[in-house]
mmCIF file of C-alpha atoms in Angstrom:
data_model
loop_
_atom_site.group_PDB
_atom_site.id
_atom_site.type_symbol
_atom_site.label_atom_id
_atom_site.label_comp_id
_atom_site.label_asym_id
_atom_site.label_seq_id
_atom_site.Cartn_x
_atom_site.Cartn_y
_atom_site.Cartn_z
ATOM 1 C CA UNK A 44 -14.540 -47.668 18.998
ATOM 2 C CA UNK A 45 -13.739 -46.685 15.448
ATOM 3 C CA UNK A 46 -10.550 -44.522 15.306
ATOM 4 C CA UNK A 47 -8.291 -42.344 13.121
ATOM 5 C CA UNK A 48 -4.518 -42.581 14.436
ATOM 6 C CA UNK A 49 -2.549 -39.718 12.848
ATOM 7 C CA UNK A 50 1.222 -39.041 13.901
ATOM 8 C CA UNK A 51 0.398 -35.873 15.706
ATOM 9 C CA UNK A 52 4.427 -34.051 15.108
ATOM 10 C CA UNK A 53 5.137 -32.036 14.574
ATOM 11 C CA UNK A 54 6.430 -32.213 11.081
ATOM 12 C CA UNK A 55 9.467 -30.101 10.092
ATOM 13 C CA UNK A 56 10.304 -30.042 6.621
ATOM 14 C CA UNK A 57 12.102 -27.119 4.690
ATOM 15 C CA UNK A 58 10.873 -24.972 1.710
ATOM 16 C CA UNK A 59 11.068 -27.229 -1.239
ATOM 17 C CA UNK A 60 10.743 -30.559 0.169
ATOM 18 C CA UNK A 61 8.322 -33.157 0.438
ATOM 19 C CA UNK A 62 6.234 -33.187 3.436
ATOM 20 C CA UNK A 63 4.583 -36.989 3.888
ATOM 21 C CA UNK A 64 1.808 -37.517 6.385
ATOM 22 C CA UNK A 65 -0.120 -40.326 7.354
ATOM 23 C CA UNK A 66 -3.294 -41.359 8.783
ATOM 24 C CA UNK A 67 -4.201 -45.181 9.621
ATOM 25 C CA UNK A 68 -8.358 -45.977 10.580
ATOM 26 C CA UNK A 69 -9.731 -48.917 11.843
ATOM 27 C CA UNK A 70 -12.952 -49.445 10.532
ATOM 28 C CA UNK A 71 -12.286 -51.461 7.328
ATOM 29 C CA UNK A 72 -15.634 -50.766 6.025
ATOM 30 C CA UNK A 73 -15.169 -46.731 5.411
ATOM 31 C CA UNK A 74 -15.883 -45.296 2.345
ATOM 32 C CA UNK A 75 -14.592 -41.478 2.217
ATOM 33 C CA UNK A 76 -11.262 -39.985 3.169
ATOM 34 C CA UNK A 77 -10.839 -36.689 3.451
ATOM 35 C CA UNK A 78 -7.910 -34.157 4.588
ATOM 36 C CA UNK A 79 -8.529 -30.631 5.919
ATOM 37 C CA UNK A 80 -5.735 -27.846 6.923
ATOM 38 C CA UNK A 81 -6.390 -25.895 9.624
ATOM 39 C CA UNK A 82 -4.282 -22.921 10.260
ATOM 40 C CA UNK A 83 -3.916 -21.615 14.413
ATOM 41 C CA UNK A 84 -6.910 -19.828 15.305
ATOM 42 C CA UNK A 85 -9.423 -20.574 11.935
ATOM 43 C CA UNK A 86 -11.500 -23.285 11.152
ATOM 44 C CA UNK A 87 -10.660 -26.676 8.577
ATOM 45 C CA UNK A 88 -10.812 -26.341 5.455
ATOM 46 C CA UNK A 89 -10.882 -29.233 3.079
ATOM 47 C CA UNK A 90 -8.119 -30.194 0.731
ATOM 48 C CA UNK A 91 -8.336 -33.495 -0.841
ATOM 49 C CA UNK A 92 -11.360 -36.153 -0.664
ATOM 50 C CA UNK A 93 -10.678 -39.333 -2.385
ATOM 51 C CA UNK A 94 -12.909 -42.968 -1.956
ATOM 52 C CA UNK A 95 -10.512 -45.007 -4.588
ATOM 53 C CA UNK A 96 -7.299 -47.030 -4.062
ATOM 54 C CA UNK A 97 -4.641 -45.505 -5.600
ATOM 55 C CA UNK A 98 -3.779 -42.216 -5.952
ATOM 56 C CA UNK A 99 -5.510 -38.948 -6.377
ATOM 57 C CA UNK A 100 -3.104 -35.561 -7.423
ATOM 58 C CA UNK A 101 -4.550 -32.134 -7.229
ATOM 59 C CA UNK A 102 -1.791 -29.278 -8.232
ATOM 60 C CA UNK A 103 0.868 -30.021 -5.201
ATOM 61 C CA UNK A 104 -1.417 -31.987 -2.934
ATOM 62 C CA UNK A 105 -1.499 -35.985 -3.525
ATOM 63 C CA UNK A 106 -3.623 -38.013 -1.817
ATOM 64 C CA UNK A 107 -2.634 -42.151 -1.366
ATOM 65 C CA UNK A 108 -5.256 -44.517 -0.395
ATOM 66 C CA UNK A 109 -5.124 -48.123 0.537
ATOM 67 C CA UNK A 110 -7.873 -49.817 1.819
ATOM 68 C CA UNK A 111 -6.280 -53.333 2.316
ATOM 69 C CA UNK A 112 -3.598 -51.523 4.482
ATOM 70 C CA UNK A 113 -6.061 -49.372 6.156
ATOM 71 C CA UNK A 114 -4.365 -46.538 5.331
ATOM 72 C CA UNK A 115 -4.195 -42.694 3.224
ATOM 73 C CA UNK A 116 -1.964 -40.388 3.282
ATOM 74 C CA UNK A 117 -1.012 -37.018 1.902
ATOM 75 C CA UNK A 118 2.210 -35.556 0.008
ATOM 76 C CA UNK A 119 2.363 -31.875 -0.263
ATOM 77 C CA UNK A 120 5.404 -31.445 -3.031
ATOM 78 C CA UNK A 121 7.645 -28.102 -3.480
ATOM 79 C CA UNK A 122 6.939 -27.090 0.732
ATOM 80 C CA UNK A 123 5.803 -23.757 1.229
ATOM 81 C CA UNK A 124 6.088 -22.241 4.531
ATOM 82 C CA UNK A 125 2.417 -20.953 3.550
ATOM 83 C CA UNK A 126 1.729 -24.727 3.780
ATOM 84 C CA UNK A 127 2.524 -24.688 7.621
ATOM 85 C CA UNK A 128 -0.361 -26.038 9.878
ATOM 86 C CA UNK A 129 -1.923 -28.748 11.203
ATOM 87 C CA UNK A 130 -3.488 -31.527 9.167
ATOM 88 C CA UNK A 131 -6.362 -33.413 9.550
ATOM 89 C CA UNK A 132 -7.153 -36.601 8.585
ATOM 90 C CA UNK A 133 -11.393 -37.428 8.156
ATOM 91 C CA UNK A 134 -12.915 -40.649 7.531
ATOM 92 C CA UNK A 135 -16.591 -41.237 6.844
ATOM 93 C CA UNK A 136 -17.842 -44.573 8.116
ATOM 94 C CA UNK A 137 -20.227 -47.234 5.849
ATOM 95 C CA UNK A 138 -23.301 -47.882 6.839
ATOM 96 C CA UNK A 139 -26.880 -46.662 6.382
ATOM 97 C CA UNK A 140 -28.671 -43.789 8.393
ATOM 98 C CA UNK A 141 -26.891 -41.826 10.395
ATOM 99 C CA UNK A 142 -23.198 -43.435 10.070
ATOM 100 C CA UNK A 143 -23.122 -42.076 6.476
ATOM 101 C CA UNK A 144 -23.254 -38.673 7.793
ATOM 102 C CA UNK A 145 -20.473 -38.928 10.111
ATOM 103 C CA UNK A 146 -16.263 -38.099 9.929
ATOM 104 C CA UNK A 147 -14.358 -39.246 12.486
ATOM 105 C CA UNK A 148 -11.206 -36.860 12.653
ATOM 106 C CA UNK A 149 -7.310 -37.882 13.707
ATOM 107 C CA UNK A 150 -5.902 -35.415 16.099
ATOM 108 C CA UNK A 151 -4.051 -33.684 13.165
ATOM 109 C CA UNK A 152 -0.487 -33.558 12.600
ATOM 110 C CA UNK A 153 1.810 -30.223 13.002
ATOM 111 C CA UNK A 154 3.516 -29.341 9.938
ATOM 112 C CA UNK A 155 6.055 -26.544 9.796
ATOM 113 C CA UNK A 156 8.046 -25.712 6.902
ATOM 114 C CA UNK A 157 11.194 -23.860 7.715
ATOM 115 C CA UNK A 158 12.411 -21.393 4.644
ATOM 116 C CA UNK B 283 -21.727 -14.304 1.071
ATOM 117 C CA UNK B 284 -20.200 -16.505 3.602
ATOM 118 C CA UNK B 285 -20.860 -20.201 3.015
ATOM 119 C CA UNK B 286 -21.051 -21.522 6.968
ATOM 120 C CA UNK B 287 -21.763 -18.739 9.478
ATOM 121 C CA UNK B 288 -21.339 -18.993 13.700
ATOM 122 C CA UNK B 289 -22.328 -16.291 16.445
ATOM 123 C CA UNK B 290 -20.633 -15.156 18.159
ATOM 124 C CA UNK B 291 -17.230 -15.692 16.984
ATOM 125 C CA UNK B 292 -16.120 -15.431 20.947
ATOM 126 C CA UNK B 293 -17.961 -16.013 24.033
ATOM 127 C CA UNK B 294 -16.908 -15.396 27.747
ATOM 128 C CA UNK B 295 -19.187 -16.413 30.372
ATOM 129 C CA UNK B 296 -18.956 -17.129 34.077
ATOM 130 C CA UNK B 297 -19.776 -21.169 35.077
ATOM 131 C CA UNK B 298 -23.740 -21.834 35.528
ATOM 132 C CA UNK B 299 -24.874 -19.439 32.987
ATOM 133 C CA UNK B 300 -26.803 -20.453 29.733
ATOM 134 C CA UNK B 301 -25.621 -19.648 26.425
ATOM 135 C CA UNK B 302 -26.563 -20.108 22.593
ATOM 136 C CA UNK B 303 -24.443 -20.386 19.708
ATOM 137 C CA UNK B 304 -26.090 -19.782 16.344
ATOM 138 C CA UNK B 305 -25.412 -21.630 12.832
ATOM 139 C CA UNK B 306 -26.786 -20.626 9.833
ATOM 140 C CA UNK B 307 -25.376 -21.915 6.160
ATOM 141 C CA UNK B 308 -26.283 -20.568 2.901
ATOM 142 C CA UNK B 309 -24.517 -23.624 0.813
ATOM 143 C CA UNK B 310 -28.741 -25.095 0.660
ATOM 144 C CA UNK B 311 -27.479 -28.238 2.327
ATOM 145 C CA UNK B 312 -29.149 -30.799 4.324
ATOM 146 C CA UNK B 313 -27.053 -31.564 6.889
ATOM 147 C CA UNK B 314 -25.500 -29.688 9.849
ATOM 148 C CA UNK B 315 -23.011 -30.480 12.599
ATOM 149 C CA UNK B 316 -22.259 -29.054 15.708
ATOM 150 C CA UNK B 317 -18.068 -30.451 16.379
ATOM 151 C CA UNK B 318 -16.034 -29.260 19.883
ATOM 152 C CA UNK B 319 -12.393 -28.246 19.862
ATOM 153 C CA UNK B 320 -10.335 -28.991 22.626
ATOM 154 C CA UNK B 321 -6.658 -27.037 23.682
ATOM 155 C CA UNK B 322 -5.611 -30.372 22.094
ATOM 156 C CA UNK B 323 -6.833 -29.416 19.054
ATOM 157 C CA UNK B 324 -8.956 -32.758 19.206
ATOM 158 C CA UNK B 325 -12.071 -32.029 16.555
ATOM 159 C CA UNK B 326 -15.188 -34.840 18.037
ATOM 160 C CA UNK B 327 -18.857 -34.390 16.411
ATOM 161 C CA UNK B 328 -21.531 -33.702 18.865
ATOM 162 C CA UNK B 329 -24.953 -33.254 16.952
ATOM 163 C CA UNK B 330 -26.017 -34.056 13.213
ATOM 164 C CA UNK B 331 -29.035 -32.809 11.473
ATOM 165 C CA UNK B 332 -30.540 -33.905 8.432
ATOM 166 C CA UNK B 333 -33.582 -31.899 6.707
ATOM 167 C CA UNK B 334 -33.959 -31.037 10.595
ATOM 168 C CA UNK B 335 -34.353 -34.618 12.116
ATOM 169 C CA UNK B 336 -31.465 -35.577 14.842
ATOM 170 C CA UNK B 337 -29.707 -38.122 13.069
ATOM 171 C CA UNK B 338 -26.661 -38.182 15.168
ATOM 172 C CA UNK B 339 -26.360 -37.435 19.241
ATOM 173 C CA UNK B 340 -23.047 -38.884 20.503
ATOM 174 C CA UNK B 341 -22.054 -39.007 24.459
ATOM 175 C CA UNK B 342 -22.981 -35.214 25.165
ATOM 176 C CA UNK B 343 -23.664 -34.408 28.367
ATOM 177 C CA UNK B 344 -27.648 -33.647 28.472
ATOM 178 C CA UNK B 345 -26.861 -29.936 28.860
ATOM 179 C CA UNK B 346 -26.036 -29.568 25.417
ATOM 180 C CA UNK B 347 -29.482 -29.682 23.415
ATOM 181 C CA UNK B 348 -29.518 -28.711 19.212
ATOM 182 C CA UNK B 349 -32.403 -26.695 17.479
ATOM 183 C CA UNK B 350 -32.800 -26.905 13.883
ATOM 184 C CA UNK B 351 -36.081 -24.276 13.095
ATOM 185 C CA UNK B 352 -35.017 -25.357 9.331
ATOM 186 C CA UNK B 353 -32.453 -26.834 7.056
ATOM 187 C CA UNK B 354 -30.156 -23.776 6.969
ATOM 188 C CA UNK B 355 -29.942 -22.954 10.731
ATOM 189 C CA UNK B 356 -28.406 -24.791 13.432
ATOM 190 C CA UNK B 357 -28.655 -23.714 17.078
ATOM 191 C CA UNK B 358 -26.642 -25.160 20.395
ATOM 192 C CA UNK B 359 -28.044 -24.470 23.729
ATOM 193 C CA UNK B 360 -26.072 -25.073 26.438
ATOM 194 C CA UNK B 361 -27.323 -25.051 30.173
ATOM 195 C CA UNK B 362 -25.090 -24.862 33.366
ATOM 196 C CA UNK B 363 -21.919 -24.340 31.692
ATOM 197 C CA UNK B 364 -18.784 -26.023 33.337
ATOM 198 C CA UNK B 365 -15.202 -24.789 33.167
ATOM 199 C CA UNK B 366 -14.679 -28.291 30.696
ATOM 200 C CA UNK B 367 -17.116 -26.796 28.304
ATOM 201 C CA UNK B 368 -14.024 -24.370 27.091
ATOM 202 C CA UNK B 369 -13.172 -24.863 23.808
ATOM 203 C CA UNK B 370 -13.883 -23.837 20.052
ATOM 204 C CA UNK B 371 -17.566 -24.779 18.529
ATOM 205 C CA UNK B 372 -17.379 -25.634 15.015
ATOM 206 C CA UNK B 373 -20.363 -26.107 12.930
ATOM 207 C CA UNK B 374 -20.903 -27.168 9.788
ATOM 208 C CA UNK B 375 -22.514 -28.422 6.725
ATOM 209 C CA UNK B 376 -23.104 -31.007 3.937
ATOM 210 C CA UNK B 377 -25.091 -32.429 1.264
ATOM 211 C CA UNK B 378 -26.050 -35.871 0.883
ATOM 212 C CA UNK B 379 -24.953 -37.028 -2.997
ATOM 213 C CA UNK B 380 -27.275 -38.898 -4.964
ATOM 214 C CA UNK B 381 -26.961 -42.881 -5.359
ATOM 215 C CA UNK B 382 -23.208 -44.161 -6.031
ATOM 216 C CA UNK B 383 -21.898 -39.851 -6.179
ATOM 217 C CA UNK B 384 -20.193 -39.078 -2.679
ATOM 218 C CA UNK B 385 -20.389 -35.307 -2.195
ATOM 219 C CA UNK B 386 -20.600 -35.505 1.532
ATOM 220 C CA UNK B 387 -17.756 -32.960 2.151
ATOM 221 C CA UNK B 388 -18.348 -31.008 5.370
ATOM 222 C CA UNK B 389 -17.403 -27.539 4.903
ATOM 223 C CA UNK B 390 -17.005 -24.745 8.290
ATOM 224 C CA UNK B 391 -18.194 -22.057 10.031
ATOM 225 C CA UNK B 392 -15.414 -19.818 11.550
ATOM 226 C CA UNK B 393 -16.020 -21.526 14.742
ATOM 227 C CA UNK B 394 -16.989 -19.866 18.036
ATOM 228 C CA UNK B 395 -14.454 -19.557 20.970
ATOM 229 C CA UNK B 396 -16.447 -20.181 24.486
ATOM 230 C CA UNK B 397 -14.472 -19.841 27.479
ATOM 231 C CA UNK B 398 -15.939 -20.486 30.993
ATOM 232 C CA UNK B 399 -14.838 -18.669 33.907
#
């Protein structure tokens, strides 16, 4: 069973500060990492892809990926309470046919960010 | 203009009856998903379609059955619905990148909130 662990929270971090989450798979072959918000009630909405080790920064959102670890993460810099909901880790699998087409989500982890 | 649309947005029904949720996205991708919601928030794919053809079917109970009439509409049938069916449908969509570009970023439909009484 391939899997997406994710710290589920919640999170509390006040306005201003970091917020670090994390998101460890099991499948070492997987290609794509992705990270959606999802605020209560609405659907996910995607905020960072990245498929290279390293880093990837877009405005306050940076994504971290490690492949030999297994492991991505995202820092959201300067906390908003805006920025308050829960975050979903995605990772698309390697493989031919039908495995390319499919993300296997974490349970999401609760962020709050107290003014 | 919406990208990834879902009807109906909410859906109360008593247990046994059939119901049909309706996808339709306007992004001209080739592939659609059909994801449940549990209260846990827990997001698992059900169905994948690419260019119409069932390319993914996890362990969905029989009662479930996709129709894709054509590459921008996804359907979800379900038969004999049981309390555990509650929960939030999401579909959604994505395009298949050309050799060594990964655009395979699934983007939403509003979801559609069924609740079985």
């Amino acid at each position: 069973q391939k899997e997406v662990e994710q710290n589920s929270g919640p999170l509390s971090v006040p306005e201003g500060a970091i917020a670090s989450l994390n998101c460890t798979y099991s499948d070492r072959g997987s290609q794509s990492f992705f990270w959606y918000r999802q605020y209560s009630g609405k659907s996910p909405e995607l905020i960072m892809f990245i498929y290279s080790n390293g880093d990837k920064e877009d405005g306050r959102f940076t994504a971290q990926l490690n492949k030999a670890s297994q492991y991505v993460s995202l820092l959201i810099r300067d906390s908003q309470p805006s920025d308050s909901a829960t975050y979903l880790c995605a990772v698309n699998l390697s493989g031919s046919g039908g495995s390319n087409y499919k993300l296997t989500f974490g349970k999401g982890t609760l962020l709050t960010v107290n003014p | 203009d919406t990208a990834v649309s879902q009807t109906p947005k909410y859906l109360v029904t008593q247990m046994g009856n059939d119901k049909s949720i309706k996808c339709e996205q306007n992004l001209g991708h080739d592939t659609m998903y059909w994801y449940k919601q549990d209260s846990k928030k827990f997001l698992k794919i059900m169905f994948s379609y690419n260019n119409k053809e069932l390319i993914i079917n996890e362990t969905v109970p029989n009662r479930f059955s996709p129709k894709s009439p054509d590459k921008a509409h996804l359907n979800l049938h379900i038969n004999s619905l049981e309390l555990g069916d509650s929960a939030v449908y999401f579909c959604a969509s994505s395009q298949e990148g050309v050799a060594g570009v990964h655009t395979d970023t699934q983007y939403f439909g509003p979801g559609t909130r069924l609740t079985v009484l």
